[in-house]
Coordinates of C-alpha atoms in Angstrom, one line a residue:
X212 CA 40.3 12.6 -42.2
X213 CA 39.8 14.8 -39.2
X214 CA 42.6 17.0 -37.7
X215 CA 43.4 14.6 -34.8
X216 CA 43.7 11.6 -37.2
X217 CA 46.0 13.7 -39.4
X218 CA 48.2 14.5 -36.5
X219 CA 48.3 10.8 -35.5
X220 CA 49.3 9.8 -39.0
X221 CA 52.0 12.5 -39.1
X222 CA 53.2 11.4 -35.7
X223 CA 53.6 7.8 -37.0
X224 CA 55.3 9.2 -40.1
X225 CA 58.0 10.8 -38.0
X226 CA 58.5 7.6 -36.0
X227 CA 58.7 5.4 -39.0
X228 CA 60.9 7.8 -41.0
X229 CA 63.5 8.1 -38.2
X230 CA 65.4 4.8 -39.0
X231 CA 65.2 5.5 -42.7
X232 CA 66.6 9.0 -42.2
X233 CA 69.5 7.8 -40.0
X234 CA 70.4 5.0 -42.5
X235 CA 70.0 7.4 -45.5
X236 CA 72.4 9.9 -43.9
X237 CA 74.8 7.0 -43.2
X238 CA 74.8 6.1 -46.8
X239 CA 75.2 9.7 -47.7
X240 CA 78.5 10.0 -45.9
X241 CA 79.8 6.7 -47.3
X242 CA 78.8 7.3 -50.9
X243 CA 80.0 10.9 -50.9
X244 CA 83.4 9.5 -50.1
X245 CA 83.2 7.1 -53.0
X246 CA 82.3 3.9 -51.1
X247 CA 79.0 2.4 -52.1
X248 CA 77.3 0.6 -49.2
X249 CA 74.6 -1.9 -49.9
X250 CA 75.2 -3.2 -46.4
X251 CA 73.1 -0.6 -44.6
X252 CA 70.4 -3.3 -44.0
X253 CA 72.9 -5.7 -42.4
X254 CA 74.4 -3.0 -40.2
X255 CA 70.9 -1.9 -39.0
X256 CA 70.0 -5.5 -38.3
X257 CA 73.1 -6.3 -36.3
X258 CA 72.7 -3.1 -34.3
X259 CA 69.0 -3.9 -33.7
X260 CA 69.8 -7.3 -32.3
X261 CA 72.8 -6.4 -30.1
X262 CA 71.1 -3.3 -28.7
X263 CA 68.0 -5.3 -27.7
X264 CA 70.0 -8.2 -26.4
X265 CA 72.3 -6.1 -24.2
X266 CA 69.5 -3.9 -23.1
X267 CA 67.5 -6.9 -21.9
X268 CA 70.5 -8.5 -20.1
X269 CA 71.7 -5.3 -18.4
X270 CA 68.4 -3.5 -18.1
X271 CA 70.0 -0.4 -19.5
X272 CA 68.9 0.9 -22.9
X273 CA 72.1 3.1 -23.0
X274 CA 74.3 0.1 -22.8
X275 CA 72.2 -1.5 -25.5
X276 CA 72.7 1.5 -27.6
X277 CA 76.4 1.4 -27.2
X278 CA 76.4 -2.3 -28.1
X279 CA 74.3 -1.8 -31.2
X280 CA 76.5 1.1 -32.4
X281 CA 79.6 -1.0 -31.7
X282 CA 78.2 -4.0 -33.7
X283 CA 77.3 -1.7 -36.6
X284 CA 80.8 -0.1 -36.6
X285 CA 82.4 -3.5 -36.6
X286 CA 80.4 -4.4 -39.7
X287 CA 81.5 -1.1 -41.2
X288 CA 85.1 -1.9 -40.4
X289 CA 84.8 -5.2 -42.2
X290 CA 83.3 -3.4 -45.2
X291 CA 86.1 -0.9 -45.2
X292 CA 88.7 -3.7 -44.9
X293 CA 87.2 -5.5 -47.9
X294 CA 86.5 -2.6 -50.2
X295 CA 89.1 0.0 -49.2
X296 CA 92.2 -1.9 -47.9
X297 CA 91.8 -5.0 -50.2
X298 CA 90.1 -3.1 -53.0
X299 CA 87.3 -5.7 -53.3
X300 CA 84.0 -5.1 -55.0
X301 CA 82.0 -2.8 -52.8
X302 CA 78.6 -4.1 -53.8
X303 CA 79.5 -7.7 -53.2
X304 CA 81.0 -6.8 -49.8
X305 CA 77.8 -5.0 -48.8
X306 CA 75.6 -7.9 -49.9
X307 CA 77.8 -10.4 -48.0
X308 CA 77.4 -8.3 -44.8
X309 CA 73.6 -8.4 -45.3
X310 CA 73.6 -12.1 -45.5
X311 CA 76.0 -12.4 -42.6
X312 CA 73.8 -10.2 -40.4
X313 CA 70.6 -12.0 -41.3
X314 CA 71.9 -15.4 -40.4
X315 CA 74.1 -14.4 -37.5
X316 CA 71.5 -12.4 -35.5
X317 CA 69.0 -15.3 -35.7
X318 CA 71.6 -17.9 -34.7
X319 CA 72.9 -15.9 -31.7
X320 CA 69.4 -15.0 -30.6
X321 CA 68.3 -18.6 -30.7
X322 CA 71.4 -19.7 -28.8
X323 CA 71.1 -17.0 -26.1
X324 CA 67.4 -16.7 -25.6
X325 CA 65.9 -19.8 -27.2
X326 CA 62.8 -18.0 -28.4
X327 CA 62.8 -18.7 -32.1
X328 CA 65.4 -16.1 -33.1
X329 CA 64.0 -13.2 -31.2
X330 CA 64.8 -11.5 -27.9
X331 CA 62.5 -11.2 -24.9
X332 CA 60.3 -8.1 -24.8
X333 CA 62.0 -5.0 -23.4
X334 CA 60.4 -3.1 -20.5
X335 CA 61.2 -0.2 -18.2
X336 CA 64.7 1.1 -18.5
X337 CA 65.6 -1.3 -21.3
X338 CA 63.6 0.8 -23.7
X339 CA 63.8 4.5 -24.8
X340 CA 60.8 6.3 -23.3
X341 CA 59.0 9.2 -24.9
X342 CA 60.3 12.6 -23.9
X343 CA 57.7 15.3 -23.0
X344 CA 59.0 18.7 -24.2
X345 CA 58.7 21.7 -21.9
X346 CA 55.1 23.2 -21.7
X347 CA 53.7 20.4 -23.9
X348 CA 51.0 19.5 -21.3
X349 CA 50.2 23.1 -20.6
X350 CA 49.7 24.0 -24.2
X351 CA 47.8 20.8 -25.1
X352 CA 44.4 22.5 -25.2
X353 CA 45.5 25.6 -27.2
X354 CA 43.6 25.4 -30.6
X355 CA 45.6 24.1 -33.5
X356 CA 49.2 24.9 -32.2
X357 CA 48.7 23.1 -28.9
X358 CA 47.8 19.6 -30.4
X359 CA 50.6 20.0 -33.0
X360 CA 53.2 20.7 -30.3
X361 CA 51.8 18.0 -28.0
X362 CA 51.1 15.3 -30.5
X363 CA 53.5 15.9 -33.3
X364 CA 56.6 17.5 -31.9
X365 CA 56.7 16.3 -28.3
X366 CA 56.5 12.7 -27.1
X367 CA 59.2 11.1 -29.1
X368 CA 62.3 9.2 -27.9
X369 CA 65.6 10.9 -27.8
X370 CA 66.8 9.1 -31.0
X371 CA 64.1 10.8 -33.0
X372 CA 65.4 14.2 -32.0
X373 CA 69.0 13.1 -32.6
X374 CA 67.9 12.1 -36.2
X375 CA 66.3 15.5 -36.7
X376 CA 69.5 17.2 -35.6
X377 CA 71.6 14.9 -37.7
X378 CA 70.3 16.5 -40.9
X379 CA 71.6 20.1 -40.3
X380 CA 74.7 18.6 -38.7
X381 CA 75.4 16.5 -41.8
X382 CA 74.8 19.5 -44.1
X383 CA 77.2 21.6 -42.0
X384 CA 79.9 18.9 -41.9
X385 CA 79.8 18.1 -45.6
X386 CA 79.4 21.6 -47.0
X387 CA 80.9 24.0 -44.4
X388 CA 84.0 22.2 -43.1
X389 CA 87.4 21.3 -44.5
X390 CA 86.7 17.7 -43.6
X391 CA 83.5 17.7 -45.6
X392 CA 85.2 19.4 -48.6
X393 CA 87.9 16.7 -48.6
X394 CA 85.4 13.9 -48.1
X395 CA 83.4 15.1 -51.1
X396 CA 86.5 15.5 -53.2
X397 CA 87.5 11.9 -52.4
X398 CA 84.2 10.8 -53.9
X399 CA 84.8 12.9 -57.0
X400 CA 88.5 12.8 -57.7
X401 CA 90.6 10.9 -55.2
X402 CA 93.8 11.3 -57.2
X403 CA 93.6 15.1 -56.7
X404 CA 93.1 14.7 -53.0
X405 CA 96.1 12.3 -52.8
X406 CA 98.2 14.8 -54.7
X407 CA 97.4 17.4 -52.1
X408 CA 98.9 15.2 -49.5
X409 CA 95.6 14.0 -47.9
X410 CA 95.1 10.4 -47.1
X411 CA 92.4 8.9 -49.4
X412 CA 92.2 5.7 -47.4
X413 CA 91.9 7.6 -44.1
X414 CA 89.1 9.8 -45.4
X415 CA 87.2 6.8 -46.8
X416 CA 87.6 4.9 -43.5
X417 CA 86.3 7.9 -41.6
X418 CA 83.2 8.1 -43.9
X419 CA 82.6 4.4 -43.5
X420 CA 82.8 4.5 -39.7
X421 CA 80.5 7.5 -39.6
X422 CA 78.1 5.4 -41.7
X423 CA 78.4 2.6 -39.1
X424 CA 77.7 5.0 -36.3
X425 CA 74.5 6.3 -37.9
X426 CA 73.4 2.8 -38.9
X427 CA 73.9 1.7 -35.3
X428 CA 71.6 4.5 -34.1
X429 CA 69.0 3.4 -36.7
X430 CA 69.1 -0.2 -35.7
X431 CA 69.0 0.5 -32.0
X432 CA 66.0 2.8 -32.5
X433 CA 64.2 0.0 -34.3
X434 CA 64.6 -2.5 -31.5
X435 CA 64.5 -0.2 -28.4
X436 CA 62.5 2.8 -29.5
X437 CA 60.1 1.9 -32.3
X438 CA 59.6 -1.7 -31.1
X439 CA 60.2 -3.5 -27.8
X440 CA 62.8 -6.1 -28.8
X441 CA 64.4 -7.8 -31.7
X442 CA 62.6 -10.2 -34.2
X443 CA 64.0 -11.9 -37.2
X444 CA 64.6 -9.6 -40.2
X445 CA 62.9 -6.7 -38.4
X446 CA 64.6 -4.2 -40.7
X447 CA 62.2 -5.4 -43.4
X448 CA 64.2 -3.9 -46.3
X449 CA 64.6 -0.4 -44.7
X450 CA 68.2 -0.4 -45.6
X451 CA 67.4 -0.7 -49.3
X452 CA 64.6 1.9 -49.0
X453 CA 67.2 4.2 -47.4
X454 CA 69.4 3.7 -50.5
X455 CA 66.4 4.5 -52.7
X456 CA 65.7 7.6 -50.7
X457 CA 69.4 8.6 -51.1
X458 CA 69.1 8.4 -54.8
X459 CA 65.8 10.3 -54.7
X460 CA 67.6 13.0 -52.6
X461 CA 70.5 13.1 -55.0
X462 CA 73.0 12.7 -52.2
X463 CA 71.9 15.9 -50.3
X464 CA 70.9 15.9 -46.6
X465 CA 67.8 18.2 -46.8
X466 CA 66.4 16.3 -49.7
X467 CA 67.1 13.1 -47.8
X468 CA 64.8 14.3 -45.0
X469 CA 62.0 15.0 -47.5
X470 CA 62.4 11.6 -49.1
X471 CA 62.4 9.7 -45.8
X472 CA 59.4 11.5 -44.6
X473 CA 57.6 10.6 -47.8
X474 CA 58.5 6.9 -47.3
X475 CA 57.5 7.1 -43.7
X476 CA 54.1 8.8 -44.6
X477 CA 53.3 6.0 -47.0
X478 CA 54.1 3.4 -44.4
X479 CA 52.0 5.2 -41.8
X480 CA 49.1 5.4 -44.2
X481 CA 49.4 1.7 -44.9
X482 CA 49.4 0.9 -41.2
X483 CA 46.5 3.3 -40.3
X484 CA 44.1 2.7 -43.2
X485 CA 43.4 -0.8 -44.3
X486 CA 40.9 -2.0 -46.9
X487 CA 40.2 1.5 -48.2
X488 CA 37.1 1.8 -50.4
X489 CA 37.5 4.0 -53.5
X490 CA 34.4 4.3 -55.7
X491 CA 32.9 0.9 -54.5
X492 CA 36.3 -0.7 -55.0
X493 CA 38.1 -2.0 -51.9
X494 CA 41.9 -1.5 -52.1
X495 CA 43.5 -4.6 -50.5
X496 CA 45.6 -4.1 -47.4
X497 CA 48.5 -5.9 -49.1
X498 CA 48.6 -3.2 -51.7
X499 CA 48.8 -0.5 -49.0
X500 CA 51.5 -2.3 -47.2
X501 CA 53.5 -2.6 -50.5
X502 CA 53.3 1.1 -51.3
X503 CA 56.7 2.0 -49.8
X504 CA 58.3 -0.7 -51.8
X505 CA 56.4 0.2 -55.0
X506 CA 57.7 3.7 -54.6
X507 CA 61.2 2.3 -54.2
X508 CA 60.9 0.6 -57.6
X509 CA 59.5 3.7 -59.2
X510 CA 62.3 5.8 -57.9
X511 CA 65.0 3.3 -59.0
X512 CA 63.3 3.2 -62.4
X513 CA 64.4 6.8 -62.9
X514 CA 61.3 8.8 -62.4
X515 CA 63.0 11.4 -60.2
X516 CA 65.1 12.9 -62.9
X517 CA 68.8 12.4 -63.5
X518 CA 70.6 11.5 -60.3
X519 CA 74.4 11.5 -60.8
X520 CA 76.3 9.7 -58.1
X521 CA 79.9 10.7 -57.1
X522 CA 82.1 10.1 -60.0
X523 CA 84.6 7.9 -58.1
X524 CA 81.9 5.9 -56.4
X525 CA 82.3 2.2 -56.3
X526 CA 85.9 2.3 -57.6
X527 CA 88.8 1.3 -55.3
X528 CA 91.6 3.9 -55.3
X529 CA 95.0 2.6 -56.4
X530 CA 97.8 5.1 -55.4
X531 CA 100.0 6.0 -58.3
X532 CA 103.7 5.5 -57.7

């Protein structure tokens, strides 16, 4: 693999890891507050459809982004209503949202656009265009550093840079602010937080809505940044992979970045290299495409060491009287 090919693979890695990273950080906020969210997939799917649909109709990718985020946050509100207010089973609520999004997006897409459950292709201002960072063109021919800056760092859509900034922002909010301290405490010992006079319900709803916001960005990026429109089930299990990355990262933002880059790298390798020959044996392309999902199974099987979730995770809080 030459240097240019390596840069192209790493460039694809960043693009493919972006929705995973946003969804992983979304789950991080929710689960740190004690609300397990299997519904990341459904929120991303709803956001992907509505962002693409509104972007196509209005010709504005920013209106599409707003619509996608709003759809995801609506799904988050439903999840919060079921699991926080009515104290329902959080896992069942998340799975129900996934099924709802999978069916609803195809039904509405077919009704609106009559193209087999997909939206028309997005062009022009209906898509996020790559951003060329300052001096990228001028430094392009500088050995080593120039191609890295031009190919790898510059040339991404704005949502890629937002995802990168979301990692330190998440770390700061969770570990350096009073809100983050309370949110983490709610996931560990909600009774102690309630005793201190802080609303457990309010904090959990705040975490769930932040989760919806980040999932909305992830879904909108899939349809208007990574691709050029919505197709049926275009999330392709990324919500579940994000959950696996969250476990791999042990609910920490910087480890989440590493985990998502690893998943993105495997997917980039699978897309770039097909039918690889190793010692006269040709590795089938299907195996390469399955690598990210195989890694998910390996991670969930417990090969990353002991990952301890928040102690109050998955349990509805009942206020003592």
